[in-house]
mmCIF file of C-alpha atoms in Angstrom:
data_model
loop_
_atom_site.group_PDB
_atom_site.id
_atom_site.type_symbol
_atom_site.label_atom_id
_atom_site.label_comp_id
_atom_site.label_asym_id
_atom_site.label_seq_id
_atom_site.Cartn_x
_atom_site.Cartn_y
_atom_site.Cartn_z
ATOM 1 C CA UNK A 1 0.000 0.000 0.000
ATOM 2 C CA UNK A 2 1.410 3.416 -0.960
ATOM 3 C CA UNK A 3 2.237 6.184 1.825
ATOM 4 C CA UNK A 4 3.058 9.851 1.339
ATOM 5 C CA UNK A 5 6.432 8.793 0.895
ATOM 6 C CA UNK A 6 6.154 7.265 -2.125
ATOM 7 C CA UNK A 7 3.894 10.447 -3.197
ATOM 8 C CA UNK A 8 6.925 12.323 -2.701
ATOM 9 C CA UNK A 9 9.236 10.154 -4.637
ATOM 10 C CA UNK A 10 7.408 10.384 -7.267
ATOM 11 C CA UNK A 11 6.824 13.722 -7.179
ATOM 12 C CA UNK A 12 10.216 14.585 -7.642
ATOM 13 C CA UNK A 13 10.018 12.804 -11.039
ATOM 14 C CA UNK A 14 6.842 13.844 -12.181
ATOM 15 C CA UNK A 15 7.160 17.728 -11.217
ATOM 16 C CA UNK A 16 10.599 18.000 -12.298
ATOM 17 C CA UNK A 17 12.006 19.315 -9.213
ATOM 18 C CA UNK A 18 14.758 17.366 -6.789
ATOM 19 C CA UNK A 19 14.360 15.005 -4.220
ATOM 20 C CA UNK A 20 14.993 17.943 -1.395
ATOM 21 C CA UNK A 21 12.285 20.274 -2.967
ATOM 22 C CA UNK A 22 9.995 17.610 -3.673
ATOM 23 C CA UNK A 23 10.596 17.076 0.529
ATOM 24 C CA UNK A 24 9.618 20.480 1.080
ATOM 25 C CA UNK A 25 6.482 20.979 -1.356
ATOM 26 C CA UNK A 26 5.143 17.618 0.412
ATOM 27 C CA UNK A 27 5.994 18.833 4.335
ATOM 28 C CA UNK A 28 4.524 22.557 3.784
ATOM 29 C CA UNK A 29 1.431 21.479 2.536
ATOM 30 C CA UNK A 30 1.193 18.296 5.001
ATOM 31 C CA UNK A 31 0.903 20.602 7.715
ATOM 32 C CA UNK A 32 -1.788 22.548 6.393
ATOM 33 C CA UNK A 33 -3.622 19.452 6.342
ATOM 34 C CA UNK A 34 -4.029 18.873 2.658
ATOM 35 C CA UNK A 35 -2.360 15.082 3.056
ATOM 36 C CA UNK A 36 -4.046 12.918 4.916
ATOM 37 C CA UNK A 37 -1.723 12.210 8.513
ATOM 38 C CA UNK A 38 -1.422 10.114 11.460
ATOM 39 C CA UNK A 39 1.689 7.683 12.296
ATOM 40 C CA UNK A 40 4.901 7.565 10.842
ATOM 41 C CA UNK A 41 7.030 4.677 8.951
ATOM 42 C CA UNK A 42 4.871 1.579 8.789
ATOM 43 C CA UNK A 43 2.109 2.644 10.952
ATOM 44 C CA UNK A 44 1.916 6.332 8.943
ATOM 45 C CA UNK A 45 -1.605 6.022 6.732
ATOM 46 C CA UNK A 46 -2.299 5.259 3.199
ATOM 47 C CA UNK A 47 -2.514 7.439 0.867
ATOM 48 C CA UNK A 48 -6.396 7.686 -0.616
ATOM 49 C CA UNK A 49 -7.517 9.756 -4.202
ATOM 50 C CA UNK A 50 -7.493 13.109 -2.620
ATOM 51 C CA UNK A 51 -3.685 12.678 -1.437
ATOM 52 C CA UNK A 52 -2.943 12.200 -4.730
ATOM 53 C CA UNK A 53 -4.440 14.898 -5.938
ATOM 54 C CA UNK A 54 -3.088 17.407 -3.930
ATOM 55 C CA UNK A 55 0.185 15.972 -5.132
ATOM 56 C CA UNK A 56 -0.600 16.675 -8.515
ATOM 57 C CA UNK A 57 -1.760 20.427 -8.717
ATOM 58 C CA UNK A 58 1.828 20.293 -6.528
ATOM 59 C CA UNK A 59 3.323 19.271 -9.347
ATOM 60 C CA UNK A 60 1.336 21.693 -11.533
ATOM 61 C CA UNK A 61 1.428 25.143 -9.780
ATOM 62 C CA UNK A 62 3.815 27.762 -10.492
ATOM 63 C CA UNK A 63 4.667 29.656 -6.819
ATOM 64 C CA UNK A 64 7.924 28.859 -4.555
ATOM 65 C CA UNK A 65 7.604 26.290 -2.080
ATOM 66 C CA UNK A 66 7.212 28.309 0.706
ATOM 67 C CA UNK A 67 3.642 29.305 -1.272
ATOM 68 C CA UNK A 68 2.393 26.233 -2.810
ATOM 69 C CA UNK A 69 0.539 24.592 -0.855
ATOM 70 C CA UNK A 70 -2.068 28.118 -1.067
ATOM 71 C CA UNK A 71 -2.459 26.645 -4.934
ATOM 72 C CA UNK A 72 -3.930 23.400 -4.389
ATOM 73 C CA UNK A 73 -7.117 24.746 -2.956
ATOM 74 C CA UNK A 74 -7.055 27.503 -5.800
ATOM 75 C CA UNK A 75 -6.787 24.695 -7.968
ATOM 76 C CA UNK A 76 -8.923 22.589 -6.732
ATOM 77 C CA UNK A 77 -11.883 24.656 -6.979
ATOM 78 C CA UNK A 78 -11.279 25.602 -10.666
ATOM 79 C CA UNK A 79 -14.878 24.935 -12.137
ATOM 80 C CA UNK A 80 -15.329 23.343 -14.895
ATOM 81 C CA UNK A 81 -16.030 25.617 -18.173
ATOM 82 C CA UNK A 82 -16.478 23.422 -21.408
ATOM 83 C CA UNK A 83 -16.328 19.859 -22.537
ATOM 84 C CA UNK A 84 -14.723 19.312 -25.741
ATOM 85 C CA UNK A 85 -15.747 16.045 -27.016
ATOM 86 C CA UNK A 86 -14.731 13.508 -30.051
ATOM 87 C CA UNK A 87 -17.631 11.457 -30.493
ATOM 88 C CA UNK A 88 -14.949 9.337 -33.005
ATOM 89 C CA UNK A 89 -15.114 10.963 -36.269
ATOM 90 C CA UNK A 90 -11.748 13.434 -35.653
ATOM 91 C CA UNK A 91 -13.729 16.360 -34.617
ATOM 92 C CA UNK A 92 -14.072 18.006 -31.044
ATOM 93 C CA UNK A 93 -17.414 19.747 -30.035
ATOM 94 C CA UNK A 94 -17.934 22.105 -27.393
ATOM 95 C CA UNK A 95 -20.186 20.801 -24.758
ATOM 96 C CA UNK A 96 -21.140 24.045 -22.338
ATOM 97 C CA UNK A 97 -22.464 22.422 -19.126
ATOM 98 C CA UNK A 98 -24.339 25.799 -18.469
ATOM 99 C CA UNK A 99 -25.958 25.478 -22.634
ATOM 100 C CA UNK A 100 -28.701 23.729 -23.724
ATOM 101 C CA UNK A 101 -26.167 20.649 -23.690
ATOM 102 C CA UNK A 102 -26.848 20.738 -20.143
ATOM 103 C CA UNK A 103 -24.967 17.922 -17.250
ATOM 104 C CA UNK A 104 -27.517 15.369 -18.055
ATOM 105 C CA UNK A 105 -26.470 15.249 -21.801
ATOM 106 C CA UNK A 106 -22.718 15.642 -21.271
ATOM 107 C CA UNK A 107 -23.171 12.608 -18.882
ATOM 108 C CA UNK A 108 -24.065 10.091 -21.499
ATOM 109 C CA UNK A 109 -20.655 10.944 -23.222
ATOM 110 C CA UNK A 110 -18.156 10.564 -20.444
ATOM 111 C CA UNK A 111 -15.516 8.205 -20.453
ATOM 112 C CA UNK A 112 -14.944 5.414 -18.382
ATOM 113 C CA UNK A 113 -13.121 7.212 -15.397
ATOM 114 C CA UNK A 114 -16.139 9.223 -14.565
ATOM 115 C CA UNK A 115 -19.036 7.350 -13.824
ATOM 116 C CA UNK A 116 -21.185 10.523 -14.000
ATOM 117 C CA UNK A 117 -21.247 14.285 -14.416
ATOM 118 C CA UNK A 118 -22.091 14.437 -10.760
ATOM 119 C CA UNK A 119 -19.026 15.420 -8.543
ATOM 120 C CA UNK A 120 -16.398 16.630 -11.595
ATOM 121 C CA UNK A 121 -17.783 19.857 -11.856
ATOM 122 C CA UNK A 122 -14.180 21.345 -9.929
ATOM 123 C CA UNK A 123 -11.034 20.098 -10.733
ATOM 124 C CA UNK A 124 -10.352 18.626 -7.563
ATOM 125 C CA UNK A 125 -13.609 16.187 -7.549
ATOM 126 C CA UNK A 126 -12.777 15.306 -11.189
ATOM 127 C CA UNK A 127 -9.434 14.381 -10.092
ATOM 128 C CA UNK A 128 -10.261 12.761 -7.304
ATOM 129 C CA UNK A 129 -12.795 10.268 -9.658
ATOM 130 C CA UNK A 130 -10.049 10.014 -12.505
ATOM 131 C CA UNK A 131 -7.904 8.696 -9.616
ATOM 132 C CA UNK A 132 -10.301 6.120 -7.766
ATOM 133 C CA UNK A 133 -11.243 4.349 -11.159
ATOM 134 C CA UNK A 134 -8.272 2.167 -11.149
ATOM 135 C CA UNK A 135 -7.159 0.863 -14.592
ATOM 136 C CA UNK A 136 -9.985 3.004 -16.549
ATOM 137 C CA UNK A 137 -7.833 6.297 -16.699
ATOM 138 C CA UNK A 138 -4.897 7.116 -18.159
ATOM 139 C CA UNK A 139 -5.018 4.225 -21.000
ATOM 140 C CA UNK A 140 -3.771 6.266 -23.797
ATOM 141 C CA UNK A 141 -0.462 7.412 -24.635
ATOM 142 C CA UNK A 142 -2.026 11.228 -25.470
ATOM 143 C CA UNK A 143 -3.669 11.484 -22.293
ATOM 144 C CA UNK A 144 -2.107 14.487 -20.334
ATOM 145 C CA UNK A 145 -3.117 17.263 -18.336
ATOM 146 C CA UNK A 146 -1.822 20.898 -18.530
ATOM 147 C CA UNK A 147 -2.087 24.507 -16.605
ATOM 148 C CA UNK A 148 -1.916 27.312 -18.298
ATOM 149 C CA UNK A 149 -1.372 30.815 -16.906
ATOM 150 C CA UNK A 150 -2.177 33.747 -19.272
ATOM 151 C CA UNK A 151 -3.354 36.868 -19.389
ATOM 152 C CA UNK A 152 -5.053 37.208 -15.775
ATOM 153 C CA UNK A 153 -6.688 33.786 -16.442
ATOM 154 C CA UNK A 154 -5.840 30.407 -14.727
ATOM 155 C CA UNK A 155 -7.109 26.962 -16.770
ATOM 156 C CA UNK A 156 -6.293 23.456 -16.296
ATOM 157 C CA UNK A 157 -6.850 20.847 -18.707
ATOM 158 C CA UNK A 158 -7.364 17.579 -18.534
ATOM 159 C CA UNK A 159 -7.630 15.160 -21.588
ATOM 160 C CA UNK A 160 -8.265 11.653 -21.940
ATOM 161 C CA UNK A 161 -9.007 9.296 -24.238
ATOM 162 C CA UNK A 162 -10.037 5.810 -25.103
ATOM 163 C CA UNK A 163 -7.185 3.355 -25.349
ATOM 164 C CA UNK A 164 -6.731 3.254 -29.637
ATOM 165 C CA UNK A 165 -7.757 6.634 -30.309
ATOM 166 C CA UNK A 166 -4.539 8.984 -32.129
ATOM 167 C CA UNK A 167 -4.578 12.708 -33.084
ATOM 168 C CA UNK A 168 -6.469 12.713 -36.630
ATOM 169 C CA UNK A 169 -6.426 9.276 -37.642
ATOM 170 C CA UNK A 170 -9.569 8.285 -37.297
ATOM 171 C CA UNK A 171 -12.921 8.862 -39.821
ATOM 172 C CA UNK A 172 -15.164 7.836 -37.171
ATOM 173 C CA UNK A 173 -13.890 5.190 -34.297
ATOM 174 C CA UNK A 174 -12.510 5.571 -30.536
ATOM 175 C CA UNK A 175 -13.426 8.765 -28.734
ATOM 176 C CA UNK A 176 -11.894 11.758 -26.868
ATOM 177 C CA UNK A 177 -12.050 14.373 -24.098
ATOM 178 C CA UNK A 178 -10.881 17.732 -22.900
ATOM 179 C CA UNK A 179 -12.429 18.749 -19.500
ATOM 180 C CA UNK A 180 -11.640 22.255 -19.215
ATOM 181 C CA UNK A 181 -11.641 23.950 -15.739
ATOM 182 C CA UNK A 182 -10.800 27.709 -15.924
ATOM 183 C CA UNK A 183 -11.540 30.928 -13.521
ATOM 184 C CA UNK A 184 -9.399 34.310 -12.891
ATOM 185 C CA UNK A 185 -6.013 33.447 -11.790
ATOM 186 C CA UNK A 186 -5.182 33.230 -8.299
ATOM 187 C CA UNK A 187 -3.019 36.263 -6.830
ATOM 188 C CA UNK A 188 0.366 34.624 -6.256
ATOM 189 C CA UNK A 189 0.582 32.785 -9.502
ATOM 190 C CA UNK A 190 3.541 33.845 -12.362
ATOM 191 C CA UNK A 191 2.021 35.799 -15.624
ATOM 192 C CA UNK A 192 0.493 38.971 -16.588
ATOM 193 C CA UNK A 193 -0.636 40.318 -19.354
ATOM 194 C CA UNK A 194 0.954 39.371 -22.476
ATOM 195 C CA UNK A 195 2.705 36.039 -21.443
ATOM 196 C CA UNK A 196 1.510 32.537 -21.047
ATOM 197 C CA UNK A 197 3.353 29.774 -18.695
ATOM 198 C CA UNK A 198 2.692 26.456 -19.153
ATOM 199 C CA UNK A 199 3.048 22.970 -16.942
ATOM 200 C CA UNK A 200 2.037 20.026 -18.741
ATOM 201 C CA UNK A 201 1.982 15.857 -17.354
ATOM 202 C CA UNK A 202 1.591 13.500 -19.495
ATOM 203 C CA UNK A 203 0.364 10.051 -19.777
ATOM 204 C CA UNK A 204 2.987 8.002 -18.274
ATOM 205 C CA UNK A 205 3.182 10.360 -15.057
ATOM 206 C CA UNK A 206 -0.178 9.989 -14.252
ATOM 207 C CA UNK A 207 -0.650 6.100 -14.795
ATOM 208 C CA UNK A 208 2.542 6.261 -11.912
ATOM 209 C CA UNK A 209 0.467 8.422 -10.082
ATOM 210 C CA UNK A 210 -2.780 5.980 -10.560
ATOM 211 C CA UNK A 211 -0.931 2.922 -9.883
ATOM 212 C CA UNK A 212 -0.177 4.495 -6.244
ATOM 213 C CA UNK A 213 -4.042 4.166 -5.471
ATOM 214 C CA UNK A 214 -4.319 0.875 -7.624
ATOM 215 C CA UNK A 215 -1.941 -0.664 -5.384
ATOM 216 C CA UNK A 216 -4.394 -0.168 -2.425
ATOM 217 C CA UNK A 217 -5.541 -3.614 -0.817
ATOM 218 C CA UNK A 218 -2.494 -5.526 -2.270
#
C-alpha cells in the first residue's frame, strides 16, 4: 500500500524538481492538512484519491515552495467551463455544461473514469474520480493534463481518451475528451498580461500516479 512517501518520490520525477524540494512541497502542505496524517514509517496512513491529488496540482502550480501549498485549494476549486468532445469521427465539439447541452447530456458521453457528471464539476472532484477508477484512466499514450497561466486567467486541462484513439487518424472510431476547468487566476501565480506559462503531465506520469491508489488492498 502506498504512503506519502512514495507520493513524494514520485513527485520529484513527475514535477521535475529534486528530491529535497519535492521534501519540502510535500511537508509545507502536510501541515496545512491537505495530506491525509497520522503515524509515521509503517504505521503512517495510506494514501487515498485526494492525497494524490493534492500531489498533482503540486506538481502543476507555479509559486515557490514556501507558497504552494495556497495553490492546491485555488486549484482545486477551478470549475469546470467546457467539454470538448470527439464522439470518433476526428472532430471536437464544445459541450457548455451551463448550454442547452446541459450535465444530463454531457453525462451520457463521459468516459470510463467518470461514472457521472455528478461530482467533476471542480477540478479537484474530477481528479479525485479520474484517480479512484483504477485501470480506466490514463489508457492512452495522449492522455495528459496541462495549466496554463495567461493573461489574468488560470485553466487546467485535462484530456483523456479511449485506449486506440490517435490525433487525426480516425474517420469515425474511438473517442476523446478535454475537461476544461478555468476561472481568474489566483493572486500569487507567475504571468500577466501578455505572457503565457505552461506545466504540462503527461500520460505516463499519471498512470505512476494511478498505480499508487491501484496498489491499495495488495
Amino acid at each position: 500500500m502506498a504512503k506519502l512517501r512514495d507520493l513524494q518520490e514520485l513527485l520529484s520525477r513527475v514535477g521535475y524538481v529534486t528530491p529535497a524540494r519535492a521534501n519540502v512541497l510535500i511537508m509545507n502542505t502536510r501541515k496545512l492538512g491537505y495530506f491525509t496524517t497520522g503515524g509515521r514509517g509503517s504505521s503512517a496512513p495510506d494514501i487515498c484519491a485526494s492525497d494524490v491529488t493534492n500531489g498533482l496540482l503540486l506538481a502543476l502550480q507555479f509559486n515557490p515552495p514556501i507558497e504552494a501549498p495556497e495553490s492546491i485549494p485555488a486549484l482545486r476549486s477551478l470549475p469546470l467551463f467546457v467539454v470538448r468532445y470527439d464522439p470518433g469521427d476526428g472532430t471536437f465539439r464544445d459541450l457548455d455544461p451551463e448550454t442547452s447541452y446541459g450535465a444530463e447530456r454531457i453525462s451520457k458521453t463521459l468516459p470510463p473514469c467518470f461514472p457521472a457528471f455528478q461530482g467533476i464539476e471542480f477540478l479537484g472532484g474530477a481528479l479525485d474520480t479520474v484517480f479512484s477508477a483504477g485501470g480506466a484512466a490514463f489508457v492512452n499514450r495522449f492522455d495528459r493534463i496541462a495549466h496554463t497561466v495567461r493573461d489574468g486567467m488560470s485553466e487546467v486541462s485535462l484530456e483523456i481518451a479511449d485506449p486506440d484513439w490517435s490525433q487525426g487518424a480516425w474517420p469515425e472510431g474511438p473517442r476523446a475528451w478535454a475537461f476544461v476547468f478555468q476561472i481568474p487566476v489566483f493572486e500569487t501565480a507567475s504571468g500577466g498580461f501578455g505572457t503565457r506559462t505552461t506545466r504540462t503531465i503527461y500520460a505516463e506520469a499519471l498512470r505512476a500516479l494511478a498505480d499508487l491508489i491501484r496498489r491499495e488492498g495488495e
